[in-house]
């Protein structure tokens, strides 16, 4: 009896969780649609920029590369080998199948 | 008893999925608030100072690679610029534009649960009413925790 | 040079969340500390 009571209890919880998950899926769609509405507005698209100063202010003292690439462009970072005899290098590969990639050195000074 | 165990596992899986989806929604809401705030800020700047000087601004979306000034970067580019190979002799970090907006404070510190009442009001006004509970959750520091 | 899939981390522009980049940053930091 104890286990069967527990069984019903868990089943009720699962039903409630299923309802919650459905609601979350709906909310996610709403947010994505809301973002799309905002970003699709031509004026908003034009005003969606940051200045070099903005970026330099928050990455003080670093060399900064800004990369703009078509949707779907792959950025790949091989996991460096460790151990004697392996050079200390880190790599980034960029590959686009739908147009050029723009890379800008932000803080030329 | 076996079925009980199976249902318990299913319950854990669902709870995990719900947690993940809630975080996704909160991340998307932060994106929307930060984007709207950036647009508003630039609108104000252009109204008072005019548009930014040529080549002094970067249009969204973009990502930033930052590395120490001492790092030597070797870069190979394919002819039609659709493939790049960078070799760094030191570590680097990569951040997307939303991370930069957060650092600029464009999400009012909501991602850290540190925004004032006035800023919270602005955040609530930036999202559809049905999504306000997520903003209030964020303001209570749910993402920071 | 081609690298085997399991020896690299990937990020896809406008498709992957910021978390993918955070994973890359964590991996680079851990590897540099290990070196």
Tab-separated table of C-alpha atoms in Angstrom:
chain	number	residue	atom	x	y	z
A	1	UNK	CA	0.000	0.000	0.000
A	2	UNK	CA	2.831	2.348	0.920
A	3	UNK	CA	4.532	1.896	-2.432
A	4	UNK	CA	1.336	2.225	-4.395
A	5	UNK	CA	0.553	5.472	-2.531
A	6	UNK	CA	4.032	6.669	-3.374
A	7	UNK	CA	3.500	5.629	-6.985
A	8	UNK	CA	0.366	7.752	-7.285
A	9	UNK	CA	2.105	10.635	-5.554
A	10	UNK	CA	5.024	10.631	-7.971
A	11	UNK	CA	2.677	10.313	-10.925
A	12	UNK	CA	0.837	13.436	-9.789
A	13	UNK	CA	4.160	15.272	-9.438
A	14	UNK	CA	5.162	14.193	-12.953
A	15	UNK	CA	1.898	15.507	-14.341
A	16	UNK	CA	2.486	18.835	-12.601
A	17	UNK	CA	6.095	18.980	-13.912
A	18	UNK	CA	4.845	18.240	-17.417
A	19	UNK	CA	2.474	21.212	-17.134
A	20	UNK	CA	5.327	23.416	-15.902
A	21	UNK	CA	7.543	22.336	-18.792
A	22	UNK	CA	4.827	23.074	-21.316
A	23	UNK	CA	4.464	26.575	-19.870
A	24	UNK	CA	8.227	27.096	-20.053
A	25	UNK	CA	8.276	26.067	-23.716
A	26	UNK	CA	5.543	28.629	-24.377
A	27	UNK	CA	7.400	31.349	-22.496
A	28	UNK	CA	10.613	30.578	-24.385
A	29	UNK	CA	8.756	30.998	-27.668
A	30	UNK	CA	7.361	34.310	-26.450
A	31	UNK	CA	10.774	35.627	-25.450
A	32	UNK	CA	12.333	34.539	-28.738
A	33	UNK	CA	9.511	36.175	-30.676
A	34	UNK	CA	9.800	39.308	-28.562
A	35	UNK	CA	13.561	39.508	-29.220
A	36	UNK	CA	12.950	38.951	-32.920
A	37	UNK	CA	10.406	41.773	-32.976
A	38	UNK	CA	12.889	44.124	-31.304
A	39	UNK	CA	15.927	43.166	-33.379
A	40	UNK	CA	14.018	43.167	-36.684
A	41	UNK	CA	13.083	46.835	-36.367
A	42	UNK	CA	15.305	48.667	-38.873
A	43	UNK	CA	15.985	51.578	-36.504
A	44	UNK	CA	16.920	49.201	-33.690
A	45	UNK	CA	19.207	47.267	-36.002
A	46	UNK	CA	20.955	50.508	-36.980
A	47	UNK	CA	21.359	51.536	-33.335
A	48	UNK	CA	22.637	48.129	-32.217
A	49	UNK	CA	26.343	48.948	-31.977
A	50	UNK	CA	28.992	49.410	-29.342
A	51	UNK	CA	31.891	51.802	-29.681
A	52	UNK	CA	35.509	50.700	-29.539
A	53	UNK	CA	35.689	52.777	-26.356
A	54	UNK	CA	32.891	50.703	-24.791
A	55	UNK	CA	34.813	47.512	-25.400
A	56	UNK	CA	38.261	48.800	-24.440
A	57	UNK	CA	36.819	50.140	-21.180
A	58	UNK	CA	35.754	46.638	-20.108
A	59	UNK	CA	38.754	44.668	-21.357
A	60	UNK	CA	41.469	46.940	-20.002
A	61	UNK	CA	44.992	46.450	-21.258
A	62	UNK	CA	44.222	43.524	-23.553
A	63	UNK	CA	44.666	43.050	-27.236
A	64	UNK	CA	41.134	42.826	-28.614
A	65	UNK	CA	39.943	41.204	-31.810
A	66	UNK	CA	36.326	41.755	-32.807
A	67	UNK	CA	34.960	39.078	-35.138
A	68	UNK	CA	31.785	39.487	-37.199
A	69	UNK	CA	30.773	36.382	-39.113
A	70	UNK	CA	27.737	35.018	-40.965
A	71	UNK	CA	25.264	32.910	-38.966
A	72	UNK	CA	26.429	29.316	-38.736
A	73	UNK	CA	30.120	30.136	-38.997
A	74	UNK	CA	32.149	27.590	-37.045
A	75	UNK	CA	34.675	28.662	-34.437
A	76	UNK	CA	36.859	25.739	-33.392
A	77	UNK	CA	39.435	25.653	-30.606
A	78	UNK	CA	41.600	22.519	-30.547
A	79	UNK	CA	42.338	21.266	-27.020
A	80	UNK	CA	46.064	21.977	-26.522
A	81	UNK	CA	48.367	19.043	-25.908
A	82	UNK	CA	50.164	19.128	-22.561
A	83	UNK	CA	53.578	17.776	-21.649
A	84	UNK	CA	57.260	18.092	-22.482
A	85	UNK	CA	57.986	18.852	-26.066
A	86	UNK	CA	54.583	20.438	-26.777
A	87	UNK	CA	54.747	24.086	-27.735
A	88	UNK	CA	52.600	26.439	-25.658
A	89	UNK	CA	50.265	27.557	-28.398
A	90	UNK	CA	46.518	28.016	-28.463
A	91	UNK	CA	44.620	28.026	-31.697
A	92	UNK	CA	41.345	29.381	-33.091
A	93	UNK	CA	40.020	28.208	-36.437
A	94	UNK	CA	37.187	30.129	-38.092
A	95	UNK	CA	35.318	28.697	-41.071
A	96	UNK	CA	32.315	30.178	-42.825
A	97	UNK	CA	30.299	28.553	-45.595
A	98	UNK	CA	28.239	31.602	-46.407
A	99	UNK	CA	30.372	34.673	-46.828
A	100	UNK	CA	33.457	36.493	-45.579
A	101	UNK	CA	34.398	36.862	-41.924
A	102	UNK	CA	35.465	40.291	-40.664
A	103	UNK	CA	38.147	40.495	-38.022
A	104	UNK	CA	39.073	43.858	-36.553
A	105	UNK	CA	41.933	44.691	-34.221
A	106	UNK	CA	40.029	46.993	-31.884
A	107	UNK	CA	42.708	48.754	-29.853
A	108	UNK	CA	45.304	49.597	-32.461
A	109	UNK	CA	47.140	51.979	-30.145
B	1	UNK	CA	8.828	-0.673	-6.388
B	2	UNK	CA	10.753	-0.873	-9.664
B	3	UNK	CA	8.181	1.374	-11.328
B	4	UNK	CA	8.502	3.745	-8.418
B	5	UNK	CA	12.213	3.922	-9.002
B	6	UNK	CA	11.711	4.557	-12.725
B	7	UNK	CA	9.255	7.351	-12.039
B	8	UNK	CA	11.676	8.901	-9.552
B	9	UNK	CA	14.373	8.926	-12.269
B	10	UNK	CA	11.919	10.462	-14.735
B	11	UNK	CA	11.026	13.103	-12.141
B	12	UNK	CA	14.706	14.003	-11.707
B	13	UNK	CA	15.151	14.261	-15.489
B	14	UNK	CA	12.154	16.568	-15.766
B	15	UNK	CA	13.298	18.741	-12.879
B	16	UNK	CA	16.704	19.068	-14.566
B	17	UNK	CA	15.090	19.991	-17.899
B	18	UNK	CA	12.853	22.562	-16.195
B	19	UNK	CA	15.861	24.124	-14.482
B	20	UNK	CA	17.782	24.267	-17.779
B	21	UNK	CA	14.837	25.771	-19.669
B	22	UNK	CA	14.246	28.351	-16.947
B	23	UNK	CA	17.911	29.412	-17.210
B	24	UNK	CA	17.585	29.636	-21.004
B	25	UNK	CA	14.542	31.910	-20.687
B	26	UNK	CA	16.300	34.085	-18.137
B	27	UNK	CA	19.328	34.369	-20.434
B	28	UNK	CA	17.074	35.369	-23.341
B	29	UNK	CA	15.306	37.956	-21.164
B	30	UNK	CA	18.663	39.428	-20.174
B	31	UNK	CA	19.554	39.617	-23.869
B	32	UNK	CA	16.347	41.497	-24.667
B	33	UNK	CA	16.756	43.965	-21.801
B	34	UNK	CA	20.427	44.603	-22.638
B	35	UNK	CA	19.689	45.041	-26.352
B	36	UNK	CA	16.840	47.497	-25.735
B	37	UNK	CA	18.955	49.440	-23.263
B	38	UNK	CA	21.842	49.669	-25.755
B	39	UNK	CA	19.505	50.936	-28.506
B	40	UNK	CA	18.079	53.528	-26.107
B	41	UNK	CA	21.534	54.662	-25.021
B	42	UNK	CA	22.779	55.035	-28.593
B	43	UNK	CA	19.597	56.922	-29.536
B	44	UNK	CA	20.272	59.382	-26.709
B	45	UNK	CA	23.966	59.699	-27.649
B	46	UNK	CA	23.150	60.365	-31.292
B	47	UNK	CA	20.524	62.927	-30.267
B	48	UNK	CA	23.098	64.861	-28.206
B	49	UNK	CA	26.401	64.131	-29.967
B	50	UNK	CA	25.453	62.865	-33.396
B	51	UNK	CA	26.383	59.483	-34.882
B	52	UNK	CA	29.666	57.789	-33.906
B	53	UNK	CA	32.755	58.630	-35.962
B	54	UNK	CA	33.408	56.281	-38.889
B	55	UNK	CA	35.165	53.026	-37.918
B	56	UNK	CA	34.708	53.726	-34.224
B	57	UNK	CA	31.782	51.401	-33.612
B	58	UNK	CA	31.074	47.712	-34.095
B	59	UNK	CA	27.651	46.521	-35.175
B	60	UNK	CA	26.043	43.603	-33.296
B	61	UNK	CA	26.335	40.611	-33.508
B	62	UNK	CA	30.047	40.021	-32.984
B	63	UNK	CA	32.351	38.149	-30.649
B	64	UNK	CA	35.468	39.461	-28.926
B	65	UNK	CA	38.739	37.603	-28.490
B	66	UNK	CA	40.841	39.197	-25.778
B	67	UNK	CA	44.382	38.266	-24.849
B	68	UNK	CA	47.292	39.844	-23.033
B	69	UNK	CA	49.079	42.695	-24.816
B	70	UNK	CA	52.233	40.545	-24.682
B	71	UNK	CA	50.676	37.735	-26.667
B	72	UNK	CA	52.030	37.151	-30.168
B	73	UNK	CA	49.215	36.313	-32.555
B	74	UNK	CA	49.991	34.568	-35.842
B	75	UNK	CA	47.101	34.849	-38.262
B	76	UNK	CA	46.509	33.106	-41.592
B	77	UNK	CA	43.575	34.191	-43.745
B	78	UNK	CA	42.159	32.450	-46.810
B	79	UNK	CA	41.852	34.499	-50.005
B	80	UNK	CA	38.100	35.060	-49.783
B	81	UNK	CA	38.245	35.620	-45.988
B	82	UNK	CA	35.981	32.663	-45.217
B	83	UNK	CA	38.630	30.844	-43.222
B	84	UNK	CA	41.004	32.113	-40.536
B	85	UNK	CA	43.648	30.348	-38.472
B	86	UNK	CA	44.960	32.118	-35.368
B	87	UNK	CA	47.880	30.862	-33.320
B	88	UNK	CA	48.396	32.508	-29.927
B	89	UNK	CA	51.498	31.970	-27.804
B	90	UNK	CA	49.457	32.731	-24.728
B	91	UNK	CA	45.944	32.176	-23.421
B	92	UNK	CA	42.927	34.057	-24.738
B	93	UNK	CA	39.285	34.470	-23.861
B	94	UNK	CA	36.301	34.654	-26.187
B	95	UNK	CA	33.106	36.563	-25.304
B	96	UNK	CA	29.958	37.250	-27.284
B	97	UNK	CA	28.297	40.638	-27.639
B	98	UNK	CA	25.756	39.963	-24.879
B	99	UNK	CA	28.580	39.348	-22.386
B	100	UNK	CA	30.092	42.695	-23.392
B	101	UNK	CA	26.685	44.401	-22.907
B	102	UNK	CA	26.446	42.850	-19.454
B	103	UNK	CA	29.872	44.187	-18.559
B	104	UNK	CA	28.773	47.593	-19.838
B	105	UNK	CA	25.870	47.407	-17.397
B	106	UNK	CA	23.292	47.308	-20.146
B	107	UNK	CA	21.372	44.586	-18.251
B	108	UNK	CA	21.289	46.864	-15.168
B	109	UNK	CA	23.207	44.262	-13.148
B	110	UNK	CA	20.153	41.976	-13.266
B	111	UNK	CA	22.388	38.996	-14.092
B	112	UNK	CA	24.083	39.530	-10.707
B	113	UNK	CA	20.866	40.282	-8.888
B	114	UNK	CA	22.167	43.752	-8.198
B	115	UNK	CA	19.774	46.292	-9.637
B	116	UNK	CA	18.051	49.212	-7.969
B	117	UNK	CA	14.276	49.557	-7.709
B	118	UNK	CA	14.319	52.152	-10.456
B	119	UNK	CA	16.341	49.877	-12.740
B	120	UNK	CA	14.089	46.915	-11.902
B	121	UNK	CA	11.101	48.978	-13.019
B	122	UNK	CA	12.866	49.640	-16.342
B	123	UNK	CA	13.597	45.915	-16.725
B	124	UNK	CA	9.975	44.992	-16.034
B	125	UNK	CA	8.858	47.527	-18.636
B	126	UNK	CA	11.189	45.919	-21.215
B	127	UNK	CA	9.540	42.494	-21.239
B	128	UNK	CA	6.021	41.176	-21.922
B	129	UNK	CA	3.911	41.072	-18.745
B	130	UNK	CA	3.692	37.288	-18.664
B	131	UNK	CA	7.490	37.150	-18.351
B	132	UNK	CA	7.791	39.549	-15.405
B	133	UNK	CA	8.106	36.696	-12.881
B	134	UNK	CA	11.404	35.748	-14.534
B	135	UNK	CA	12.704	39.302	-14.147
B	136	UNK	CA	11.711	39.333	-10.476
B	137	UNK	CA	13.461	35.991	-10.040
B	138	UNK	CA	16.602	37.381	-11.667
B	139	UNK	CA	16.425	40.476	-9.448
B	140	UNK	CA	16.422	38.156	-6.438
B	141	UNK	CA	19.764	36.821	-7.700
B	142	UNK	CA	18.619	33.477	-9.094
B	143	UNK	CA	21.199	33.553	-11.903
B	144	UNK	CA	24.012	34.770	-9.671
B	145	UNK	CA	23.279	31.981	-7.197
C	1	UNK	CA	45.728	20.611	-40.018
C	2	UNK	CA	42.621	18.559	-39.339
C	3	UNK	CA	41.933	17.862	-35.645
C	4	UNK	CA	39.886	14.892	-34.438
C	5	UNK	CA	36.423	15.917	-33.233
C	6	UNK	CA	36.962	14.907	-29.648
C	7	UNK	CA	40.065	17.091	-29.357
C	8	UNK	CA	38.373	20.406	-29.981
C	9	UNK	CA	35.572	22.637	-28.701
C	10	UNK	CA	33.158	24.267	-31.102
C	11	UNK	CA	31.058	27.419	-31.163
C	12	UNK	CA	28.593	28.212	-33.908
C	13	UNK	CA	27.850	31.907	-34.562
C	14	UNK	CA	24.254	32.985	-33.764
C	15	UNK	CA	23.372	29.348	-32.875
C	16	UNK	CA	25.270	28.478	-29.722
C	17	UNK	CA	24.674	30.149	-26.335
C	18	UNK	CA	27.325	32.113	-24.474
C	19	UNK	CA	27.906	28.993	-22.402
C	20	UNK	CA	29.749	27.378	-25.299
C	21	UNK	CA	32.271	30.213	-25.217
C	22	UNK	CA	32.544	29.952	-21.438
C	23	UNK	CA	33.434	26.264	-21.868
C	24	UNK	CA	36.184	27.184	-24.311
C	25	UNK	CA	37.518	29.830	-21.881
C	26	UNK	CA	37.458	27.344	-18.999
C	27	UNK	CA	39.280	24.724	-21.089
C	28	UNK	CA	42.018	27.191	-22.137
C	29	UNK	CA	42.470	28.359	-18.540
C	30	UNK	CA	42.645	24.796	-17.167
C	31	UNK	CA	45.098	23.717	-19.853
C	32	UNK	CA	47.341	26.724	-19.295
C	33	UNK	CA	47.386	26.043	-15.535
C	34	UNK	CA	48.192	22.385	-16.217
C	35	UNK	CA	51.029	23.393	-18.517
